[in-house]
JSON list of C-alpha atoms in Angstrom, two decimals:
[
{"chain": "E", "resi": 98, "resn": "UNK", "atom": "CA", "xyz": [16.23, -24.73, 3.97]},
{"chain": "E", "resi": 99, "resn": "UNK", "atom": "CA", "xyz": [13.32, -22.82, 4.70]},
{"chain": "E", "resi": 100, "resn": "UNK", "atom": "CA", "xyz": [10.87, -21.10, 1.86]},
{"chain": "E", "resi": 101, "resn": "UNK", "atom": "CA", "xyz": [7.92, -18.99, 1.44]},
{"chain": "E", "resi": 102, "resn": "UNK", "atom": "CA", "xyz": [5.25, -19.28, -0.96]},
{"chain": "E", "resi": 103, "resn": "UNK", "atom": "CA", "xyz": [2.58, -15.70, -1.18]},
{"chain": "E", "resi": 104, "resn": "UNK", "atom": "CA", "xyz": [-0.08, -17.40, -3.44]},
{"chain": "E", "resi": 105, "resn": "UNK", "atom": "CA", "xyz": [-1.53, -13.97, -4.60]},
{"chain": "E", "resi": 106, "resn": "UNK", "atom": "CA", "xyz": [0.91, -11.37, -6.20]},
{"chain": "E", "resi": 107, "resn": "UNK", "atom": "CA", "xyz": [-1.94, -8.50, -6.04]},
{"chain": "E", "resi": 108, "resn": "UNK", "atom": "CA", "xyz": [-5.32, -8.37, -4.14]},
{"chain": "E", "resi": 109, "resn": "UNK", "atom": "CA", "xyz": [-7.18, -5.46, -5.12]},
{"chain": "E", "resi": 110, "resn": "UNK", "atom": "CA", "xyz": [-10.77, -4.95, -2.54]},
{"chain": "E", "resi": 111, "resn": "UNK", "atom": "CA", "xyz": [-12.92, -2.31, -1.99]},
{"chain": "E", "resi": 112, "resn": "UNK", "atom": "CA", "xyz": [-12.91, -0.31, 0.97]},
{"chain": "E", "resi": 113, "resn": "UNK", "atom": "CA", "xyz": [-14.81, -1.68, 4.28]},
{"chain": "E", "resi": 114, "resn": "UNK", "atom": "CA", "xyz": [-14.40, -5.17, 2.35]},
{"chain": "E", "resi": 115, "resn": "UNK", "atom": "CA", "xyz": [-12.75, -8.22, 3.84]},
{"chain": "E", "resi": 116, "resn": "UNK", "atom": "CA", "xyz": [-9.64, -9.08, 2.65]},
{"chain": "E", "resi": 117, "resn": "UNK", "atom": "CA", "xyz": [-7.25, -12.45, 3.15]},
{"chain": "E", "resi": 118, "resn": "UNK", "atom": "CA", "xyz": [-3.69, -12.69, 2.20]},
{"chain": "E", "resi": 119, "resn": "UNK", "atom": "CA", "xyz": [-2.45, -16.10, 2.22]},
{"chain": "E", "resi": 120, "resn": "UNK", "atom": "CA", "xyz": [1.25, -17.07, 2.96]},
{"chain": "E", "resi": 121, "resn": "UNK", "atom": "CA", "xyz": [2.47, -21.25, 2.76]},
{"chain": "E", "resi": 122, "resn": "UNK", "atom": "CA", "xyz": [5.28, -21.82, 4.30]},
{"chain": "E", "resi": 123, "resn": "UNK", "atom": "CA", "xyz": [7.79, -24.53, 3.96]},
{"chain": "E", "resi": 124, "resn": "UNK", "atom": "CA", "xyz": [10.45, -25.66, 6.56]},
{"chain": "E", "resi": 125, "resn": "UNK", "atom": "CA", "xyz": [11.72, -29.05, 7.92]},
{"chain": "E", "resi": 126, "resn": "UNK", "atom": "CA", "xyz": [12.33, -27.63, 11.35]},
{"chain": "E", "resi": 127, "resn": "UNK", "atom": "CA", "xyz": [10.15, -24.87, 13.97]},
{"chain": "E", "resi": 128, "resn": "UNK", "atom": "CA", "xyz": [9.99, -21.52, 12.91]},
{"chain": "E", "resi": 129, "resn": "UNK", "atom": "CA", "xyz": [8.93, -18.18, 13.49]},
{"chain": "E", "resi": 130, "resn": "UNK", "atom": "CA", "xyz": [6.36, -16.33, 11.63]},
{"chain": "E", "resi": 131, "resn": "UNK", "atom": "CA", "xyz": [5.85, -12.86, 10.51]},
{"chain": "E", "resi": 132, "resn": "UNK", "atom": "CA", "xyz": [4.50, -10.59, 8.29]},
{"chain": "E", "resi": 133, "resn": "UNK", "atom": "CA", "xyz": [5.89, -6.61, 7.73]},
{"chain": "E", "resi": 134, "resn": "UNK", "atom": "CA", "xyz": [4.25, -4.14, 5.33]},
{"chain": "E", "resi": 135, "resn": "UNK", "atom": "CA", "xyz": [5.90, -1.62, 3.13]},
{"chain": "E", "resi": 136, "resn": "UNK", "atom": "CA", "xyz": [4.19, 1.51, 2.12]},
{"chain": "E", "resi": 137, "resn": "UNK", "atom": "CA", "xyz": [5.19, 3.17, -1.17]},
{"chain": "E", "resi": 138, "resn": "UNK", "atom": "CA", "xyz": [8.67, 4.20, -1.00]},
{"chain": "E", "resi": 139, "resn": "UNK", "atom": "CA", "xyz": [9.37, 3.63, 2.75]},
{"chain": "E", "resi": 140, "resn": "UNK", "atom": "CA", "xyz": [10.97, 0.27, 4.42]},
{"chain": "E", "resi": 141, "resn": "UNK", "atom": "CA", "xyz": [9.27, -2.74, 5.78]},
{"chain": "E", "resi": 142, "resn": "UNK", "atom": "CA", "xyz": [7.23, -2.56, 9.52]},
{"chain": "E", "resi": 143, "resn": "UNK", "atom": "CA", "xyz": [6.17, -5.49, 11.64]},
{"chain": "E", "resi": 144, "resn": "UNK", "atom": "CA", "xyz": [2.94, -5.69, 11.54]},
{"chain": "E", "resi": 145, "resn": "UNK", "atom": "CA", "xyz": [2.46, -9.43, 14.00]},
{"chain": "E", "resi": 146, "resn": "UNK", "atom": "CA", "xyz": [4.63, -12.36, 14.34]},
{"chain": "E", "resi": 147, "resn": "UNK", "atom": "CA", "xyz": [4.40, -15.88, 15.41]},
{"chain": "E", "resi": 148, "resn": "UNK", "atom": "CA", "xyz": [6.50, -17.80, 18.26]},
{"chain": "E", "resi": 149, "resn": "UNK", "atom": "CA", "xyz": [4.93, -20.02, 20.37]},
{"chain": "E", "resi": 150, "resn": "UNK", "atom": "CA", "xyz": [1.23, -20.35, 21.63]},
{"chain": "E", "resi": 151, "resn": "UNK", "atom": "CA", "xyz": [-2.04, -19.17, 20.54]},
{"chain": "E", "resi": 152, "resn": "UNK", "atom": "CA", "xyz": [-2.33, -19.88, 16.43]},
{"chain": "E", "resi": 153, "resn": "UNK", "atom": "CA", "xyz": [-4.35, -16.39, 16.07]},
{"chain": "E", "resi": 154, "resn": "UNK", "atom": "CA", "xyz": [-2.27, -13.72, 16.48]},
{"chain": "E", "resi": 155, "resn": "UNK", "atom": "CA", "xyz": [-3.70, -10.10, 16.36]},
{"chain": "E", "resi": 156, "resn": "UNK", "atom": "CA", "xyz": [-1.50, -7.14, 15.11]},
{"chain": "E", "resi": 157, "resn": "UNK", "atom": "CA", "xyz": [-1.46, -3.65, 14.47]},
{"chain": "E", "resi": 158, "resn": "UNK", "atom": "CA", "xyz": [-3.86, -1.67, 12.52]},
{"chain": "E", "resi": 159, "resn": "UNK", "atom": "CA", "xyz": [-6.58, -4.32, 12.73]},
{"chain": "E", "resi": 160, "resn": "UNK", "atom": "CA", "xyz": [-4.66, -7.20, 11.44]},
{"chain": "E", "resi": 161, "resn": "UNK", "atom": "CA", "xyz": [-4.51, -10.88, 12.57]},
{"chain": "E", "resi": 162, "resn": "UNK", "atom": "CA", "xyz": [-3.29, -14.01, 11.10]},
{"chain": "E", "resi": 163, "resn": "UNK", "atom": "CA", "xyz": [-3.37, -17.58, 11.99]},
{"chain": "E", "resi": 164, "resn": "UNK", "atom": "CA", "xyz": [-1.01, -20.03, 12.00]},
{"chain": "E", "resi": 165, "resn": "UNK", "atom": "CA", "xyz": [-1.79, -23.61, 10.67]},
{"chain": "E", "resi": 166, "resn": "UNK", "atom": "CA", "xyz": [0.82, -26.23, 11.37]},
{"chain": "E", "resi": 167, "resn": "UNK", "atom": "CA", "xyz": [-0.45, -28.99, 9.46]},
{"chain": "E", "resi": 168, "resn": "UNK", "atom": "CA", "xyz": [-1.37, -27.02, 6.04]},
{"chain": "E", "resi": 169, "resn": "UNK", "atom": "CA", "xyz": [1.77, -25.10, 6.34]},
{"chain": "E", "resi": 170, "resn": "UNK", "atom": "CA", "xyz": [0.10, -21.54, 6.55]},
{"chain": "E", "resi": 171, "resn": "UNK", "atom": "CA", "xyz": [0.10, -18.09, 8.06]},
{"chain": "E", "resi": 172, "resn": "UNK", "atom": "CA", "xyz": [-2.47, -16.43, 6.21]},
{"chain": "E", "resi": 173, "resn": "UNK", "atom": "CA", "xyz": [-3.40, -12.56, 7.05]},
{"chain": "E", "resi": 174, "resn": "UNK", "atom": "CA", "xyz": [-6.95, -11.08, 7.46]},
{"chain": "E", "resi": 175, "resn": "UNK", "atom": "CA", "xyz": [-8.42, -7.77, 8.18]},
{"chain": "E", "resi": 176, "resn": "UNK", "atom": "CA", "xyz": [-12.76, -7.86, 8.77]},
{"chain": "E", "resi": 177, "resn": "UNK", "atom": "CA", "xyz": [-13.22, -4.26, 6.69]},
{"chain": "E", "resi": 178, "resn": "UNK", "atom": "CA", "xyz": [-9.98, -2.40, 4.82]},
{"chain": "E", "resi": 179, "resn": "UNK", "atom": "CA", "xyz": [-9.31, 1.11, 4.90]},
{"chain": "E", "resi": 180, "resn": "UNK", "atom": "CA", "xyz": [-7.82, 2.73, 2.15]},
{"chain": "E", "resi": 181, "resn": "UNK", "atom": "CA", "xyz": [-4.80, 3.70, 3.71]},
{"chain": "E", "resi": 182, "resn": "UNK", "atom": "CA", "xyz": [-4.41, -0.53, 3.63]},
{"chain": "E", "resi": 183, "resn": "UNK", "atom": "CA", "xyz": [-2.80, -0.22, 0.20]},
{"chain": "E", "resi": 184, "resn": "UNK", "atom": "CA", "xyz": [0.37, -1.58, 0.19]},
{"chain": "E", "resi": 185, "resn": "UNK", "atom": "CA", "xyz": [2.61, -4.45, -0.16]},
{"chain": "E", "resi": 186, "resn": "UNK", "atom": "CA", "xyz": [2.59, -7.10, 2.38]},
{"chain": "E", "resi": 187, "resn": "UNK", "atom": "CA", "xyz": [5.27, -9.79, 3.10]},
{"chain": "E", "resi": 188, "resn": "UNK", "atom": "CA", "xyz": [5.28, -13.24, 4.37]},
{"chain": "E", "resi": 189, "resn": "UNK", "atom": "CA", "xyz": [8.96, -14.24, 6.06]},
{"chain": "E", "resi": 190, "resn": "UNK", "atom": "CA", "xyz": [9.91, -17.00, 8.15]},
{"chain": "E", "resi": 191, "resn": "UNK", "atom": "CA", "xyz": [13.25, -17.42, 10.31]},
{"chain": "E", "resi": 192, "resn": "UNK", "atom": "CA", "xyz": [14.34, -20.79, 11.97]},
{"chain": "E", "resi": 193, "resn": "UNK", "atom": "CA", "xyz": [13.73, -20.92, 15.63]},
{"chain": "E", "resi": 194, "resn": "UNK", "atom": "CA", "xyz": [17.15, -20.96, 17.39]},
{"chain": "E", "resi": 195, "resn": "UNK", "atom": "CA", "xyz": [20.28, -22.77, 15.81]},
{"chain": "E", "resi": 196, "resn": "UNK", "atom": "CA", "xyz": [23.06, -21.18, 13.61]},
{"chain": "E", "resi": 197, "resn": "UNK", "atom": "CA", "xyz": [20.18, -20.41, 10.93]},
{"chain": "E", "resi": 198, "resn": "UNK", "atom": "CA", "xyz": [18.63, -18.16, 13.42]},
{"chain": "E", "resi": 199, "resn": "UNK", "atom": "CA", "xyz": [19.42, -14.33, 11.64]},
{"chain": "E", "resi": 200, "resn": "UNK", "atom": "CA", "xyz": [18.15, -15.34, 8.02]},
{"chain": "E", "resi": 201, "resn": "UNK", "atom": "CA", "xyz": [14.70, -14.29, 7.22]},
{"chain": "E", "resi": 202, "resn": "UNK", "atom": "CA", "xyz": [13.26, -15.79, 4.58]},
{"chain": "E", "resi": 203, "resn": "UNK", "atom": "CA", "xyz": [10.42, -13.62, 2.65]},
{"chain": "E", "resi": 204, "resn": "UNK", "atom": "CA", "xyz": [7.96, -14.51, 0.59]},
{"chain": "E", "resi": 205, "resn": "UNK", "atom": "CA", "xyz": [7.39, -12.88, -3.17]},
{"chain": "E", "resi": 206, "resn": "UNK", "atom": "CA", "xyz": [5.20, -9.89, -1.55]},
{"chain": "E", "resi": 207, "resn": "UNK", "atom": "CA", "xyz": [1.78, -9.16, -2.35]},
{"chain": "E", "resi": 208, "resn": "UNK", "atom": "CA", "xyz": [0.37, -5.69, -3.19]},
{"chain": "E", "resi": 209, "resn": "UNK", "atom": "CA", "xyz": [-3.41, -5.01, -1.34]},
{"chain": "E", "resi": 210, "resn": "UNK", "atom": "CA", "xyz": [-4.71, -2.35, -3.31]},
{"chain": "E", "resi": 211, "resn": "UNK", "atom": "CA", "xyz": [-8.11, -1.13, -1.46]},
{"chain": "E", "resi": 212, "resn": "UNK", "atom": "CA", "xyz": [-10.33, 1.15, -3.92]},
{"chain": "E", "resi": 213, "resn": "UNK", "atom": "CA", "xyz": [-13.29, 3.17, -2.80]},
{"chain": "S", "resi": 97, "resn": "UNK", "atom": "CA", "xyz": [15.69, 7.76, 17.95]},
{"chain": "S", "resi": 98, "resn": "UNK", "atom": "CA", "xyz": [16.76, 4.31, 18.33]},
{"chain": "S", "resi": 99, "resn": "UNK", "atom": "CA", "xyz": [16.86, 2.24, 15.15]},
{"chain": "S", "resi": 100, "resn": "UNK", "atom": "CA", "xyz": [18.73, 1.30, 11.88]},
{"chain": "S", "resi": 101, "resn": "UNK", "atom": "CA", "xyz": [20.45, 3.92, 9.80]},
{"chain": "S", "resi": 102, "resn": "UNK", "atom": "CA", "xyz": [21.45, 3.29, 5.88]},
{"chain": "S", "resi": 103, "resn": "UNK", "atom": "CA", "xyz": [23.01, 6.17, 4.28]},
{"chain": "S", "resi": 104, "resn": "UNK", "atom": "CA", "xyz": [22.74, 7.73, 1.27]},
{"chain": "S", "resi": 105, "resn": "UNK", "atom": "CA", "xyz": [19.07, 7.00, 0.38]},
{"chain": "S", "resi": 106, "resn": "UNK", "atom": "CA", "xyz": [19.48, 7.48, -3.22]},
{"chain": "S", "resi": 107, "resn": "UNK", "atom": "CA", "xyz": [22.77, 6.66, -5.33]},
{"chain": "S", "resi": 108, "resn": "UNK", "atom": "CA", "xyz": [23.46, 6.85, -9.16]},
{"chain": "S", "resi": 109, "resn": "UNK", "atom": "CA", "xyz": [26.87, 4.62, -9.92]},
{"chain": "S", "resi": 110, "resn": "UNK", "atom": "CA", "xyz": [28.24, 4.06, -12.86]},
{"chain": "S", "resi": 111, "resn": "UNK", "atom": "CA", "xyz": [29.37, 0.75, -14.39]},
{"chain": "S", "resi": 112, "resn": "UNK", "atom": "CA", "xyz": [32.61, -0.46, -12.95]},
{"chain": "S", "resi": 113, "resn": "UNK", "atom": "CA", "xyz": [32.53, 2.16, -9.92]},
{"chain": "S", "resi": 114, "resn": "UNK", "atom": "CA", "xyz": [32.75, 0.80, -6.46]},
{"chain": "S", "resi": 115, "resn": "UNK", "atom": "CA", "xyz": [31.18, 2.26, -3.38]},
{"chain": "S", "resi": 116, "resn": "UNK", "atom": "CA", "xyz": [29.78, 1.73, 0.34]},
{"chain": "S", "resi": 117, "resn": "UNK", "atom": "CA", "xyz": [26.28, 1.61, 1.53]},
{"chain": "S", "resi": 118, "resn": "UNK", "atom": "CA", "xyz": [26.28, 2.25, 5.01]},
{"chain": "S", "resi": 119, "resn": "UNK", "atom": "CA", "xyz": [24.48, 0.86, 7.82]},
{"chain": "S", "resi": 120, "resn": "UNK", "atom": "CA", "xyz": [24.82, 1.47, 11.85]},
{"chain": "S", "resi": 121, "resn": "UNK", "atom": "CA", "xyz": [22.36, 0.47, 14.40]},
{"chain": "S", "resi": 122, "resn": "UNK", "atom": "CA", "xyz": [21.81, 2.02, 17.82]},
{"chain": "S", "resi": 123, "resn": "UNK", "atom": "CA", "xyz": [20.03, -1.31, 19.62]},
{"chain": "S", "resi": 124, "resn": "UNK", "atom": "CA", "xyz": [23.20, -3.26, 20.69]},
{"chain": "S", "resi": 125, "resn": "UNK", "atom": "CA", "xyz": [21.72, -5.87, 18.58]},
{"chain": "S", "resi": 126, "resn": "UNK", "atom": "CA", "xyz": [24.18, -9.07, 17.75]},
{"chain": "S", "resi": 127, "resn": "UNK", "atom": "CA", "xyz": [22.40, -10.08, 14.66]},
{"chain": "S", "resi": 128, "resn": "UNK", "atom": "CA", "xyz": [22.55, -7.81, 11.15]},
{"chain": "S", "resi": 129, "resn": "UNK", "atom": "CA", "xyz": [21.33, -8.47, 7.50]},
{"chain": "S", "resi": 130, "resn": "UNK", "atom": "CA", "xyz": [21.32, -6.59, 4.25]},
{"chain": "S", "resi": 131, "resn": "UNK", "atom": "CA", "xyz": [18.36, -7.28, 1.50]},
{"chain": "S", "resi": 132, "resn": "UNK", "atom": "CA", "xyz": [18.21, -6.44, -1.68]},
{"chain": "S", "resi": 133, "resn": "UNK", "atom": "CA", "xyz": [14.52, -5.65, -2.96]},
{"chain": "S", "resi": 134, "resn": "UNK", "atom": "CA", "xyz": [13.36, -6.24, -6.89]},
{"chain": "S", "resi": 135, "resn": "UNK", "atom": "CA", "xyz": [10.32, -6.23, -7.79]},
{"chain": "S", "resi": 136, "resn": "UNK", "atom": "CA", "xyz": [7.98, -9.56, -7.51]},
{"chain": "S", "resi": 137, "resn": "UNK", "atom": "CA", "xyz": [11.07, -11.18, -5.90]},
{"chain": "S", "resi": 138, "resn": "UNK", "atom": "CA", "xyz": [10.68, -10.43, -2.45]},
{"chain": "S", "resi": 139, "resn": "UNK", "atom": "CA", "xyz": [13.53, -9.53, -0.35]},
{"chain": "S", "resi": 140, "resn": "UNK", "atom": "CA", "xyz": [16.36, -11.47, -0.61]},
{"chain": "S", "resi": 141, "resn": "UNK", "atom": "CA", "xyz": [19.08, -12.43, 1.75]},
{"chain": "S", "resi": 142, "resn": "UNK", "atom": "CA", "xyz": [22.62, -10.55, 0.68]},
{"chain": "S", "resi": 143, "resn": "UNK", "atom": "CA", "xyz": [24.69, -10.80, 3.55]},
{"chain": "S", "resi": 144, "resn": "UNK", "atom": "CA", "xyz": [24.39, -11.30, 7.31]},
{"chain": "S", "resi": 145, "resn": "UNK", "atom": "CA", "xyz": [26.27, -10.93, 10.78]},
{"chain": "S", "resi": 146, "resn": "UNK", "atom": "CA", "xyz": [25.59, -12.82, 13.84]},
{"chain": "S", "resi": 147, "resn": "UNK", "atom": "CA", "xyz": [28.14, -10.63, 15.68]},
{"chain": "S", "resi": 148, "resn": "UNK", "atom": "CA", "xyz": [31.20, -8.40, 15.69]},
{"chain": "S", "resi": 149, "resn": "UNK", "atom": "CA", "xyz": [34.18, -10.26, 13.21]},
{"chain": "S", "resi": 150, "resn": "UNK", "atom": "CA", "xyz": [31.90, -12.97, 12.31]},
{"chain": "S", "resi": 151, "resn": "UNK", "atom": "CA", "xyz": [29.66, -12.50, 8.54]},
{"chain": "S", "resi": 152, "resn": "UNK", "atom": "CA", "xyz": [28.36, -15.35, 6.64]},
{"chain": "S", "resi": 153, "resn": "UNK", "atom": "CA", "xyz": [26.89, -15.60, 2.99]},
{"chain": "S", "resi": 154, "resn": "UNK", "atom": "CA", "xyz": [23.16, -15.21, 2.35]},
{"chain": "S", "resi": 155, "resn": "UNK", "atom": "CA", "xyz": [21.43, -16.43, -0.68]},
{"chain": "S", "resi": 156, "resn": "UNK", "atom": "CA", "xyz": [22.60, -13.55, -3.42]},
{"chain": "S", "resi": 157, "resn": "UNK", "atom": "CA", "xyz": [26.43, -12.35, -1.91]},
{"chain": "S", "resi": 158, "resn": "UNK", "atom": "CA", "xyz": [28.22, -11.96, -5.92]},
{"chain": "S", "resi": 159, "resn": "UNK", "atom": "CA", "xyz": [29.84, -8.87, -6.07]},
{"chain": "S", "resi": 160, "resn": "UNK", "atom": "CA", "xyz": [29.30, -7.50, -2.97]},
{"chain": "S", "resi": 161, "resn": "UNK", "atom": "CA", "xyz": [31.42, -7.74, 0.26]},
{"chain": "S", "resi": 162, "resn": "UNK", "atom": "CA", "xyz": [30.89, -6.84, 3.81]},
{"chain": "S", "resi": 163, "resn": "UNK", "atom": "CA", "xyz": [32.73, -6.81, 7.29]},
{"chain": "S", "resi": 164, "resn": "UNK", "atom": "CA", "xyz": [31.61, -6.21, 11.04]},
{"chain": "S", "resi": 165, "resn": "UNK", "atom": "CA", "xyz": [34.38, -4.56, 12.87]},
{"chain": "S", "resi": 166, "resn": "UNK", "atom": "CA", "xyz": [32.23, -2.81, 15.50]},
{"chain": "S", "resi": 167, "resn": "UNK", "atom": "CA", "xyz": [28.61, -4.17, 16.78]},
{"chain": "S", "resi": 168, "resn": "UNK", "atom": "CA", "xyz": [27.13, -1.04, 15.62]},
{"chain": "S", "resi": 169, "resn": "UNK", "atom": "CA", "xyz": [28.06, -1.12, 11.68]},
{"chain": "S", "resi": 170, "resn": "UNK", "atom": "CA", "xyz": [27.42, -3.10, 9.22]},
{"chain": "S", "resi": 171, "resn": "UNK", "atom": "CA", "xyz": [28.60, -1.46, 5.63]},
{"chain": "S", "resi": 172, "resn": "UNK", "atom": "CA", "xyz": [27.83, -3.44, 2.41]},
{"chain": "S", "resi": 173, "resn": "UNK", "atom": "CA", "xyz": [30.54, -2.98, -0.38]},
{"chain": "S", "resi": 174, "resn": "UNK", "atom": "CA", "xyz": [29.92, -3.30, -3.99]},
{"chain": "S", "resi": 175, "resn": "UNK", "atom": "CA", "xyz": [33.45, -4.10, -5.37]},
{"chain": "S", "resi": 176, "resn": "UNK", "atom": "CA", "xyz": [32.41, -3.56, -8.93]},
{"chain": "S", "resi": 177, "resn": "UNK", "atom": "CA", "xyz": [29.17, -2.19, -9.74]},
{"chain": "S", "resi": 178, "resn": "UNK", "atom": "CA", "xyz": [26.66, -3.98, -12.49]},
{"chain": "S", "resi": 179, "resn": "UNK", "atom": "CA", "xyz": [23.29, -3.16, -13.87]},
{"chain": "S", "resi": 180, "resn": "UNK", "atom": "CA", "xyz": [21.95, -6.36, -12.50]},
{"chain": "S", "resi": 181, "resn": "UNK", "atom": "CA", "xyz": [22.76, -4.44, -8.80]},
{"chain": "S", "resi": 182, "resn": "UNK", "atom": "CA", "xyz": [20.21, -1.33, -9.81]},
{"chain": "S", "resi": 183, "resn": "UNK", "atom": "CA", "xyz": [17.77, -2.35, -6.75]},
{"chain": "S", "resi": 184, "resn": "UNK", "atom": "CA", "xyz": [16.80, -1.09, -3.38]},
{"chain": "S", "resi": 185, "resn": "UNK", "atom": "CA", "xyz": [18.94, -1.96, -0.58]},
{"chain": "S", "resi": 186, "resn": "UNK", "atom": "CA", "xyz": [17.66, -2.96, 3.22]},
{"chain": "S", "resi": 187, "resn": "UNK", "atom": "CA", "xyz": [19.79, -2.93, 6.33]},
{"chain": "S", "resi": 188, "resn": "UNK", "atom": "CA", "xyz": [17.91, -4.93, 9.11]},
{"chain": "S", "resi": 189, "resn": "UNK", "atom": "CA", "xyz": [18.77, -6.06, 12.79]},
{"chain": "S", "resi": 190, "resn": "UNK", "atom": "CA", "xyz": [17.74, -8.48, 15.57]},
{"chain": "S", "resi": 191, "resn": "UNK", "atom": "CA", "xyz": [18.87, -9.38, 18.69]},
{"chain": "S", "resi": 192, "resn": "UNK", "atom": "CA", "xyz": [19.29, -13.19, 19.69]},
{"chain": "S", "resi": 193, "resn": "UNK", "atom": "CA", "xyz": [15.74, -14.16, 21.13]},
{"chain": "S", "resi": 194, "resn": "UNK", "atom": "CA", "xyz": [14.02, -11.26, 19.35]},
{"chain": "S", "resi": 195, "resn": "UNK", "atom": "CA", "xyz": [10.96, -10.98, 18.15]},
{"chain": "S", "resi": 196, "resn": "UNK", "atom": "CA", "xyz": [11.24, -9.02, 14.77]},
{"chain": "S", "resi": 197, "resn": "UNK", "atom": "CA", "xyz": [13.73, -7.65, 12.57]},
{"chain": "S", "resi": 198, "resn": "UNK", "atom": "CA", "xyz": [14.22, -3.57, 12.53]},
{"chain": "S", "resi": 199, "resn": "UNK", "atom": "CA", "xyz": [14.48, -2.46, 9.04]},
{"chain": "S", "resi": 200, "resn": "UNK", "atom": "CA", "xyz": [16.37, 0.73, 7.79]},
{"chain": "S", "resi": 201, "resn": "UNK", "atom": "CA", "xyz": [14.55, 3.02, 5.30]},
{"chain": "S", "resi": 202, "resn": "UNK", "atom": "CA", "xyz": [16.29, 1.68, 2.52]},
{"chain": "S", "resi": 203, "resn": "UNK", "atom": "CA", "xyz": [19.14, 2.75, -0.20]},
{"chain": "S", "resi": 204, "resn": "UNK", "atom": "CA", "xyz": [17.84, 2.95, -3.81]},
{"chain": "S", "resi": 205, "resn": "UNK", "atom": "CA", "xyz": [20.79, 2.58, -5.90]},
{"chain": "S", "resi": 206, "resn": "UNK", "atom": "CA", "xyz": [20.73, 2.68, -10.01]},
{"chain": "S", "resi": 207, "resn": "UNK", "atom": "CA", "xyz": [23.81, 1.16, -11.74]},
{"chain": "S", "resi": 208, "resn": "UNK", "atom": "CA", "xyz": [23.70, 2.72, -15.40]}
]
């Protein structure tokens, strides 16, 4: 079985600051990577995923993340936050193919909470 | 607009009552889930369907049921309703191959 390990449970920055969100992952066979945000009260949006390929993967609003096979991680970046940033991010994982494939696995969620 | 549809968004049950969150997805897609959301526990796996007639157990399924009848719906029962259900409810689908879940909007449901 497959798990997901957020190491921060809130990140609070300053506007126009860097910011890194680190996800660990855990899995004894390939999977796929992504990460969704949820703004207050609304559901979850995709903001990049990992297949296959390049380890840096860019998303939307300015985000990228990088996968690391041998540490096990998918952490999430963004060079300068916006306030409009704030909300909570999610690490999941879902096993590549097989009769597993369907079960996304999410990590505890993070809150980014960007202050000006 | 394509996407996934949970009705109602809000729901107030009492103890003991039973009722039907609803889910239908306009995407033709084969796979379908339903999360339940508390807070610092991440999403968690209720239910899921890889297809019309076929539903399989995710990692929290007690007291709820489901069923897949039609590729299009996916309705979560809760048989008998308990405090310990009071969360916020996520329908999500996938097609084989794809490259990202679609989440609904969400069902906040309060058992008092």
């Amino acid at each position: 079985a497959q798990s997901v390990t957020q190491l921060d449970s809130q990140v609070p920055v300053f506007e126009e600051a860097p910011v890194e969100l680190r996800c660990n992952y855990s899995s004894s066979v390939s999977v796929y990577l992504f990460w969704y945000v949820q703004y207050p009260n609304q559901g979850l949006q995709l903001l990049l995923k990992y297949l296959s390929g390049s380890t840096l993967v860019k998303g939307i609003n300015g985000f990228e993340a990088e996968f690391n096979k041998s540490q096990t991680s998918f952490h999430l970046r963004k060079p300068s936050v916006h306030i409009s940033d704030t909300a909570e991010y999610f690490c999941a994982v879902i096993v590549a193919g097989g009769t597993s494939y369907g079960k996304l696995t999410f990590g505890q969620g993070t809150i980014l909470t960007v202050h000006p | 607009n394509a996407g996934v549809t949970q009705t109602p968004k809000f729901q107030v049950l009492k103890t003991g009552q039973s009722m039907t969150l609803q889910c239908a997805q306009d995407m033709n897609h084969e796979y379908m889930s339903w999360y339940r959301q508390d807070p610092g526990m991440g999403l968690r796996l209720i239910h899921y369907s890889v297809g019309a007639g076929i539903t399989d157990q995710g990692e929290v399924p007690n007291g709820y049921n489901v069923s897949r009848s039609t590729t299009e719906d996916f309705p979560l029962r809760l048989l008998s309703a308990a405090p310990s259900q009071t969360s916020v409810y996520f329908c999500a689908s996938i097609r084989p191959g794809g490259r990202g879940y679609t989440f609904g909007s969400g069902t906040r449901l309060t058992v008092v």
